[in-house]
PDB file of C-alpha atoms in Angstrom:
ATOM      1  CA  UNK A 113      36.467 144.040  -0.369  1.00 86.00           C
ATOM      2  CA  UNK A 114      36.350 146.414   2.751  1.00 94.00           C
ATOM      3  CA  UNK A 115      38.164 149.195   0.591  1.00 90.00           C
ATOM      4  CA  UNK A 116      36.666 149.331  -2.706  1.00 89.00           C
ATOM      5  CA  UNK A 117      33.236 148.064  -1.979  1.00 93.00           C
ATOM      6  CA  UNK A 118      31.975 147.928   1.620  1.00 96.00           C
ATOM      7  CA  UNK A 119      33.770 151.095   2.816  1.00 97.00           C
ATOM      8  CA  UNK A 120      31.870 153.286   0.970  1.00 97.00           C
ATOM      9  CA  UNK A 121      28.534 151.137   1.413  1.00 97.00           C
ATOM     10  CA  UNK A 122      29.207 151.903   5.177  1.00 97.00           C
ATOM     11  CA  UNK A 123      29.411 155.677   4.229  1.00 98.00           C
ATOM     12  CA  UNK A 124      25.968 155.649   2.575  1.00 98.00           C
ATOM     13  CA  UNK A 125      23.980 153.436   5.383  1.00 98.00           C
ATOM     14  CA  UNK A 126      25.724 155.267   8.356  1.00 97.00           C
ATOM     15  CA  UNK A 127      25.358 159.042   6.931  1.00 97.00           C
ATOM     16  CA  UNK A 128      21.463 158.436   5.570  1.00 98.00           C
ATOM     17  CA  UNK A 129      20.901 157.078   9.453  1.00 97.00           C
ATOM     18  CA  UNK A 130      22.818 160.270  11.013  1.00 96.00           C
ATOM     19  CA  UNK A 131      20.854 162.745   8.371  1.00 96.00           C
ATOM     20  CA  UNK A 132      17.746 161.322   9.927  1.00 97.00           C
ATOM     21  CA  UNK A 133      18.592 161.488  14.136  1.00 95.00           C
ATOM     22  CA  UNK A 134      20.843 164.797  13.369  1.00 93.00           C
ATOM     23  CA  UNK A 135      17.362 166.144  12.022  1.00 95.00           C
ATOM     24  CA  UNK A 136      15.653 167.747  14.802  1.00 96.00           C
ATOM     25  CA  UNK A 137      19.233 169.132  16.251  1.00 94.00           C
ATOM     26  CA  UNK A 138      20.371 170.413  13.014  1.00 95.00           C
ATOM     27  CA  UNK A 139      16.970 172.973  13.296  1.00 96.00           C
ATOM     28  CA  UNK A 140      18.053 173.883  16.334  1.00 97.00           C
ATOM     29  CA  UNK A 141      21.327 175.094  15.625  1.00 96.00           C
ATOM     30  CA  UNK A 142      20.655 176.812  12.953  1.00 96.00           C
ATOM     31  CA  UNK A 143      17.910 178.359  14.663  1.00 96.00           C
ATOM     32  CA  UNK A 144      20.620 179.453  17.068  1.00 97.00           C
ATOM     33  CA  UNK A 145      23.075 180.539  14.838  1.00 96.00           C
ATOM     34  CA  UNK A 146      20.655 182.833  13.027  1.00 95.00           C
ATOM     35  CA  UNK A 147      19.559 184.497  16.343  1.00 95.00           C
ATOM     36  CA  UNK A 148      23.090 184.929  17.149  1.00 94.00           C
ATOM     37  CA  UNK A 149      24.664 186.783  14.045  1.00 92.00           C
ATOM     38  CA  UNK A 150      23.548 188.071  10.465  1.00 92.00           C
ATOM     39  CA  UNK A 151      24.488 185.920   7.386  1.00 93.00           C
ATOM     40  CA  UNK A 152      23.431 182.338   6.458  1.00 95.00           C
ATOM     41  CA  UNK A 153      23.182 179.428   8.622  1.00 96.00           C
ATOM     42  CA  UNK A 154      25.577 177.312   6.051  1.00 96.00           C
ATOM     43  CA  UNK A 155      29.332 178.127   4.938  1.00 92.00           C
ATOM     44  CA  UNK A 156      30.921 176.330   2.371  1.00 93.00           C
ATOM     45  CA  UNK A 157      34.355 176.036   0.837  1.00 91.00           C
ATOM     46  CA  UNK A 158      36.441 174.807  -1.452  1.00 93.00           C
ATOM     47  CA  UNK A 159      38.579 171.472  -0.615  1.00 96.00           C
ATOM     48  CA  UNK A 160      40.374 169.527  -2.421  1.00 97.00           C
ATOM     49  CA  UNK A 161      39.090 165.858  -2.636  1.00 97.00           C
ATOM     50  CA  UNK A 162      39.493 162.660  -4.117  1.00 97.00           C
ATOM     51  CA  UNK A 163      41.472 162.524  -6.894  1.00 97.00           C
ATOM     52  CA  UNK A 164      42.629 166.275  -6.006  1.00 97.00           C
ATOM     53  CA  UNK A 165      39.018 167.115  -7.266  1.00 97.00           C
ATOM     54  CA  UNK A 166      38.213 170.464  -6.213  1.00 97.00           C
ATOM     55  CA  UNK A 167      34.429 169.959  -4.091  1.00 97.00           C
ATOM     56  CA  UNK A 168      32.398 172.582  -1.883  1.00 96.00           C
ATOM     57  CA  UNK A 169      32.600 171.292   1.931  1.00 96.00           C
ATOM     58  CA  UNK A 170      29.676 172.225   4.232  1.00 97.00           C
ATOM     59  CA  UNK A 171      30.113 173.770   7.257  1.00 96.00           C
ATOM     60  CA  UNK A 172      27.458 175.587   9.776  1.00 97.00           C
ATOM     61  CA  UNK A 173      28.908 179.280   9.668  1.00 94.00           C
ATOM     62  CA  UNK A 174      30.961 180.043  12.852  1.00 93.00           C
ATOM     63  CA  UNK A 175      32.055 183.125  11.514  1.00 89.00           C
ATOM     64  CA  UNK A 176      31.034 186.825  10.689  1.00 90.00           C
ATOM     65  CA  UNK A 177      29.997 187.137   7.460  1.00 86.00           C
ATOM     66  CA  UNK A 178      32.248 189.701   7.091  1.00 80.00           C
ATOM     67  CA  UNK A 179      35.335 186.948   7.706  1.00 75.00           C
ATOM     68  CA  UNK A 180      37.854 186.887   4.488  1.00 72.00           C
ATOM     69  CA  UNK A 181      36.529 184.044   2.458  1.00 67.00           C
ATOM     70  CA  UNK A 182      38.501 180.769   1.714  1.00 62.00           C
ATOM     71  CA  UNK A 183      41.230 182.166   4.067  1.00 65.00           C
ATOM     72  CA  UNK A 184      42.298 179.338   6.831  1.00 65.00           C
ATOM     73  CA  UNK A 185      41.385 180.947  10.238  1.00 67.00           C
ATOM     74  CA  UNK A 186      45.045 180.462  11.535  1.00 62.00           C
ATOM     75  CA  UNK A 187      46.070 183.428   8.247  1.00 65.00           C
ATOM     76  CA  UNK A 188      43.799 186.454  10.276  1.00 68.00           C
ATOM     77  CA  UNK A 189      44.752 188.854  12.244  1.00 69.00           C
ATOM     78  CA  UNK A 190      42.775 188.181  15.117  1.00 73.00           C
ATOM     79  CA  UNK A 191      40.613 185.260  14.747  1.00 72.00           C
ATOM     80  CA  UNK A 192      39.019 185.130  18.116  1.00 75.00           C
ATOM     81  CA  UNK A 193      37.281 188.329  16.674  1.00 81.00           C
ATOM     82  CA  UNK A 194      35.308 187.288  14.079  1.00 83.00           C
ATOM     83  CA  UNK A 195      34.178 184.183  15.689  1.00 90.00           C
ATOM     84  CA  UNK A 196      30.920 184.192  16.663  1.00 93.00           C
ATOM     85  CA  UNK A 197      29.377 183.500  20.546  1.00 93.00           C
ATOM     86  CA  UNK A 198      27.410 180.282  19.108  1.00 95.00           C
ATOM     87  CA  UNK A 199      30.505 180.051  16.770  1.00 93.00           C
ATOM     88  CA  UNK A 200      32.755 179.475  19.661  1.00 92.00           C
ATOM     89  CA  UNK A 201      30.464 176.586  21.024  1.00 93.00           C
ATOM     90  CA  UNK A 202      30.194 175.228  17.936  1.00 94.00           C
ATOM     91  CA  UNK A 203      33.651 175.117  17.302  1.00 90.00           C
ATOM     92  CA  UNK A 204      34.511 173.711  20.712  1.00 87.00           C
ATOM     93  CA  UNK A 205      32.095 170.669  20.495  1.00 88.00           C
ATOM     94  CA  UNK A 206      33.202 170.075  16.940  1.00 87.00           C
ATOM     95  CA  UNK A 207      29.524 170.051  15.998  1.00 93.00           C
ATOM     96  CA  UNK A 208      30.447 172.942  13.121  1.00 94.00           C
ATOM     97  CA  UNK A 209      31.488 169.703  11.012  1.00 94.00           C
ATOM     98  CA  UNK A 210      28.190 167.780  10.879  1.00 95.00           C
ATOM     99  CA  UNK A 211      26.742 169.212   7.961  1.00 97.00           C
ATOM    100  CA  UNK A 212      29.197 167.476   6.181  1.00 97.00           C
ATOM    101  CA  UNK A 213      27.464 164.280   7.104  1.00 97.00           C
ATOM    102  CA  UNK A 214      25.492 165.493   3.762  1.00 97.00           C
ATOM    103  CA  UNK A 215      29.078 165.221   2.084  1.00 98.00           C
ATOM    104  CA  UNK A 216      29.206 161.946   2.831  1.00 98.00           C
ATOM    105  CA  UNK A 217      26.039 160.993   1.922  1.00 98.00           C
ATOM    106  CA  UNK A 218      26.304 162.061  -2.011  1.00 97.00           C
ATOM    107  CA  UNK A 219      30.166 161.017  -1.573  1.00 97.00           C
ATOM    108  CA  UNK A 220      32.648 164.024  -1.654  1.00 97.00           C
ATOM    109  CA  UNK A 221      33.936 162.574   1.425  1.00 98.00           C
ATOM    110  CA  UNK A 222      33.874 159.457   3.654  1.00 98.00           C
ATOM    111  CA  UNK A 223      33.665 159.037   7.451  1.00 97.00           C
ATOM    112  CA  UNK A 224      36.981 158.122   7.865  1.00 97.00           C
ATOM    113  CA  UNK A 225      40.013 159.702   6.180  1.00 97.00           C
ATOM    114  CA  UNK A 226      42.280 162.693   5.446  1.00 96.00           C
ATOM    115  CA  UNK A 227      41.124 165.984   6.237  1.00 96.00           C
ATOM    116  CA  UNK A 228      39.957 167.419   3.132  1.00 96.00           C
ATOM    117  CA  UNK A 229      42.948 170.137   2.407  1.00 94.00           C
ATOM    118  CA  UNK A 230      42.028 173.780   1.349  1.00 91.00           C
ATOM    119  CA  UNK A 231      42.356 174.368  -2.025  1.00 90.00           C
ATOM    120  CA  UNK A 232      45.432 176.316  -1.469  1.00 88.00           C
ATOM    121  CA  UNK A 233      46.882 173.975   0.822  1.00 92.00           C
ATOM    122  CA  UNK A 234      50.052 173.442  -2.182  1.00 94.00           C
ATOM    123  CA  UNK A 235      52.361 172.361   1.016  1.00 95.00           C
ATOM    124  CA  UNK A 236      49.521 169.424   2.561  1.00 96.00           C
ATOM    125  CA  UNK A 237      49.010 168.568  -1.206  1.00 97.00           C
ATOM    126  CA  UNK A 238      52.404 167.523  -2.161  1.00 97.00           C
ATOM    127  CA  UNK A 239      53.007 166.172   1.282  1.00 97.00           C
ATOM    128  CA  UNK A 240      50.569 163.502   0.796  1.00 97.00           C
ATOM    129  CA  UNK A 241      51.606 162.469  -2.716  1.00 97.00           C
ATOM    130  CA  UNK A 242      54.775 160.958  -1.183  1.00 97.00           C
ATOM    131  CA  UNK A 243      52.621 158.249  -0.208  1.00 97.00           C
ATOM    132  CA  UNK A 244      51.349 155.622  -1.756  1.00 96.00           C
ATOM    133  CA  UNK A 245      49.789 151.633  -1.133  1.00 94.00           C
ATOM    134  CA  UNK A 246      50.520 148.887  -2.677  1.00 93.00           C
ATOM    135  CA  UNK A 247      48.745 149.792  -6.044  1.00 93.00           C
ATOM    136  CA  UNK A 248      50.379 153.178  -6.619  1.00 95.00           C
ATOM    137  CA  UNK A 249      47.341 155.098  -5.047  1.00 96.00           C
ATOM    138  CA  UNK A 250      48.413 158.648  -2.828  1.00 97.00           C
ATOM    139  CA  UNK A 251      46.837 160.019  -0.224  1.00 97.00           C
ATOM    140  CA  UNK A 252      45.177 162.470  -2.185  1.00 97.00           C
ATOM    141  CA  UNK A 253      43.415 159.763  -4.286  1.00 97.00           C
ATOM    142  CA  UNK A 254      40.974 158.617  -1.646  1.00 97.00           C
ATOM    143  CA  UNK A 255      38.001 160.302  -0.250  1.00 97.00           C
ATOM    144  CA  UNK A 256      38.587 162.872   2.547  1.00 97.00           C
ATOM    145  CA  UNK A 257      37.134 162.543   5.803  1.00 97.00           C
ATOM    146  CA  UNK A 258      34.926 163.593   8.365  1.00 96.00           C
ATOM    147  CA  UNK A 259      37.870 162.226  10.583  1.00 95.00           C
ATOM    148  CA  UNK A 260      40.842 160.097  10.717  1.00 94.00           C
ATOM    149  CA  UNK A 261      44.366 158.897  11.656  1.00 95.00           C
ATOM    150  CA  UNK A 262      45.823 162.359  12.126  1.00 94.00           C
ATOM    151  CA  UNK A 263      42.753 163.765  13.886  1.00 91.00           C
ATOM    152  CA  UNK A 264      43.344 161.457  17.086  1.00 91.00           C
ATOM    153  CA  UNK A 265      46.674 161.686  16.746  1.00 91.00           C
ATOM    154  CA  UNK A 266      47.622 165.396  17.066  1.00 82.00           C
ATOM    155  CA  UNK A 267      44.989 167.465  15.098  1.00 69.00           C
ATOM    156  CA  UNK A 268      46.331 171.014  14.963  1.00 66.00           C
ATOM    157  CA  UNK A 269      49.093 170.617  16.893  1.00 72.00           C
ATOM    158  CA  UNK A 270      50.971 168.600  14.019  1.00 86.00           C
ATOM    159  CA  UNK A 271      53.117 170.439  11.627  1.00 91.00           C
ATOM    160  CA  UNK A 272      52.237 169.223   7.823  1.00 93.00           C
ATOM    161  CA  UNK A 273      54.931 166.744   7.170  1.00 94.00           C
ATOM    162  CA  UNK A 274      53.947 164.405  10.192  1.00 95.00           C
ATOM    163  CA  UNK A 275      50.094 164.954   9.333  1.00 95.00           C
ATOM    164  CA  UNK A 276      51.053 163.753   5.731  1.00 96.00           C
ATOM    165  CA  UNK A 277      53.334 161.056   7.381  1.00 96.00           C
ATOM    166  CA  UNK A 278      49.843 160.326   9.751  1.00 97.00           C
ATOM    167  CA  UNK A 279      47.915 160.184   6.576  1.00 97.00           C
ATOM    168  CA  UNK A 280      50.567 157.978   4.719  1.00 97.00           C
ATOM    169  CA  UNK A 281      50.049 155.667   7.428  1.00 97.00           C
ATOM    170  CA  UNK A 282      46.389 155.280   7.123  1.00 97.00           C
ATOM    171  CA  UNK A 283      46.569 154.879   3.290  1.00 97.00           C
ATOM    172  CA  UNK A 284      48.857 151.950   3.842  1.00 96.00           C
ATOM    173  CA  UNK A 285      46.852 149.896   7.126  1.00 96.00           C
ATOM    174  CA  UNK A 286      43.476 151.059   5.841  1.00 96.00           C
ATOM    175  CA  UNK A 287      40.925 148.357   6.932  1.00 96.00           C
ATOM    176  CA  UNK A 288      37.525 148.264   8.903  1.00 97.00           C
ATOM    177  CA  UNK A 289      39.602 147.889  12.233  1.00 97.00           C
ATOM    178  CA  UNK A 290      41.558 150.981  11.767  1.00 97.00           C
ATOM    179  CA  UNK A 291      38.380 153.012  10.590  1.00 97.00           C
ATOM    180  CA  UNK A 292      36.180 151.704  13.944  1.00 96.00           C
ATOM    181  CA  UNK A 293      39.742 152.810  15.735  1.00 96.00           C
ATOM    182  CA  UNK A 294      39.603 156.289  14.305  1.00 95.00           C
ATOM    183  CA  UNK A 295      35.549 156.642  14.843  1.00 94.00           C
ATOM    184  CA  UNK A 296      35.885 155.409  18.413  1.00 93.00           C
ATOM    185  CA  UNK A 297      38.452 157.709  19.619  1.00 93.00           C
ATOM    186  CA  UNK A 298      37.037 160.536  18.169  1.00 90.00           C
ATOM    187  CA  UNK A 299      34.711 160.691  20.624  1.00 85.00           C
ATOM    188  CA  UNK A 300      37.365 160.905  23.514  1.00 83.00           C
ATOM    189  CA  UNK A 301      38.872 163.642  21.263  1.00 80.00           C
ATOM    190  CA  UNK A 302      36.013 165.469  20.632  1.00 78.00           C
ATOM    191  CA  UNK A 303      35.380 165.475  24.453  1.00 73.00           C
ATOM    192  CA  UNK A 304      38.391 166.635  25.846  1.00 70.00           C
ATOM    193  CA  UNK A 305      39.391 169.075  23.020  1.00 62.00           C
ATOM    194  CA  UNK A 306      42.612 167.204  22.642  1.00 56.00           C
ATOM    195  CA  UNK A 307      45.001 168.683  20.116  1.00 48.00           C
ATOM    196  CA  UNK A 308      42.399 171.514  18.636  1.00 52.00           C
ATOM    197  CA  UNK A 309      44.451 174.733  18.983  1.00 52.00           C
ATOM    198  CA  UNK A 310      42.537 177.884  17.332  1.00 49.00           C
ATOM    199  CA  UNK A 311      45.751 178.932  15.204  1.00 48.00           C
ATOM    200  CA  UNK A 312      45.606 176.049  12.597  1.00 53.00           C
ATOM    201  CA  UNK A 313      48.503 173.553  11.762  1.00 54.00           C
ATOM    202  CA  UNK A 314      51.313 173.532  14.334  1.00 52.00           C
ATOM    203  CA  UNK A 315      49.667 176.286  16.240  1.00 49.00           C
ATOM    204  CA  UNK A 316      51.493 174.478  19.727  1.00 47.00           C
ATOM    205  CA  UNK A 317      55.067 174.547  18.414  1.00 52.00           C
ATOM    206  CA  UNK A 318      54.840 178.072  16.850  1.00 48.00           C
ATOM    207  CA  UNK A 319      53.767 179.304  20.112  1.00 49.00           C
ATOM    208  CA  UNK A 320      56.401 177.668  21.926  1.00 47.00           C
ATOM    209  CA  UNK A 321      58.800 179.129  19.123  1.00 47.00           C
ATOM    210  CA  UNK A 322      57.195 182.915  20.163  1.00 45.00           C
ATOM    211  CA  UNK A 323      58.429 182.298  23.930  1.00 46.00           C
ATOM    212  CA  UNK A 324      61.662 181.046  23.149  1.00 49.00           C
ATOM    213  CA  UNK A 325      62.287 184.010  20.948  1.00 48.00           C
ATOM    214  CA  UNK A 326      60.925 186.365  23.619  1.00 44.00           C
ATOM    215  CA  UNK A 327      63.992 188.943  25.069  1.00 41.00           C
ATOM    216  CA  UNK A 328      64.633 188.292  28.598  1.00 40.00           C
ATOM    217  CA  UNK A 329      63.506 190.866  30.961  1.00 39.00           C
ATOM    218  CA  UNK A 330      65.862 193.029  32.960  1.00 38.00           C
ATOM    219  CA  UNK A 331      66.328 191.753  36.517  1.00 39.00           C
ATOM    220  CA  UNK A 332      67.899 189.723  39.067  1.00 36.00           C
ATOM    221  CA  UNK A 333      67.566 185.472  39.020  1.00 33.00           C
TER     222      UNK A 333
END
């Protein structure tokens, strides 16, 4: 009942209700972002969602609008430069995602899931289809979400087969306890920044690759 009926009831009551008291701050930030940079106060792009259906996520813009499009910001050069001052807040709070409480209002996503992947994302993509519930449905054949099982459990610090193991995981023990789990600890998550590295997927352990390859410098012990 709670998957195939009530689930996405939930979706529709919870992200009318946030459209309504995210209102008067959503003016705001956009207000700030246009005083902040040139370009428009949205950014969409593609995903890939239920039923590996390409859809247009909604983003406020963090970015120059000079920023390669559809490019993951862990690809660039230099990301830090093309992020934006209010871009950088944004980012930090996590409050660059709420538009997509629209998403989940017409139903390209839910509240609780899978990150949507890019649409180039081939790696994520297979990764998920080697798991599957009880009726033969993958990862990639439920809505995407706002948050979920791999976002409090390692966010960009995970390399892609343990965040398609994580997502495996919630496919398989999906329920209304493990959704108000998820939503719950978001918050502490959200808070503390914990496991959001600007470098994308298994930003922590390529890093700690780059020191361990590093020549040793010339000198005594």
């Amino acid at each position: 009942m709670y998957k195939y009926f009530l689930k996405r009831l939930f979706d529709i009551i919870f992200s009318f209700l946030g459209l309504l008291l995210c209102f008067v701050p959503f003016l705001i930030l956009a207000l700030a972002i246009k005083i902040d940079s040139k370009g428009p106060v949205f950014f969409t792009q593609k995903r890939i969602g239920k039923n590996k259906r390409i859809f247009k996520i909604h983003k406020f813009r963090t970015m120059r609008i000079d920023t390669p499009h559809d490019m993951p910001t862990h690809l660039l050069q230099d990301p830090d430069a093309y992020i934006t001052r209010v871009g950088g807040f944004l980012r930090k709070m996590s409050l660059d995602e709420l538009p997509q409480v629209w998403d989940i209002f017409i139903g390209k996503m839910s509240i609780i899931g899978p990150r949507p992947a890019l649409w180039n994302q081939e790696d994520l993509v297979a990764a998920r289809d080697e798991y599957k519930d009880k009726r033969g449905r993958t990862v990639n054949d439920i809505r995407p979400g706002l948050t979920g099982w791999a976002q409090i459990n390692g966010r960009d610090e995970l390399e892609i087969p343990e965040k398609a193991k994580l997502d495996g995981y919630y496919l398989q023990h999906l329920s209304f306890g493990l959704d108000v789990r998820c939503f719950f600890r978001t918050f502490t998550h959200v808070l503390t920044r914990k496991g959001v590295v600007e470098g994308g997927t298994g930003a922590i352990r390529k890093g700690e690759e780059k020191e361990e390859n590093k020549p040793e410098e010339n000198g005594k012990d």
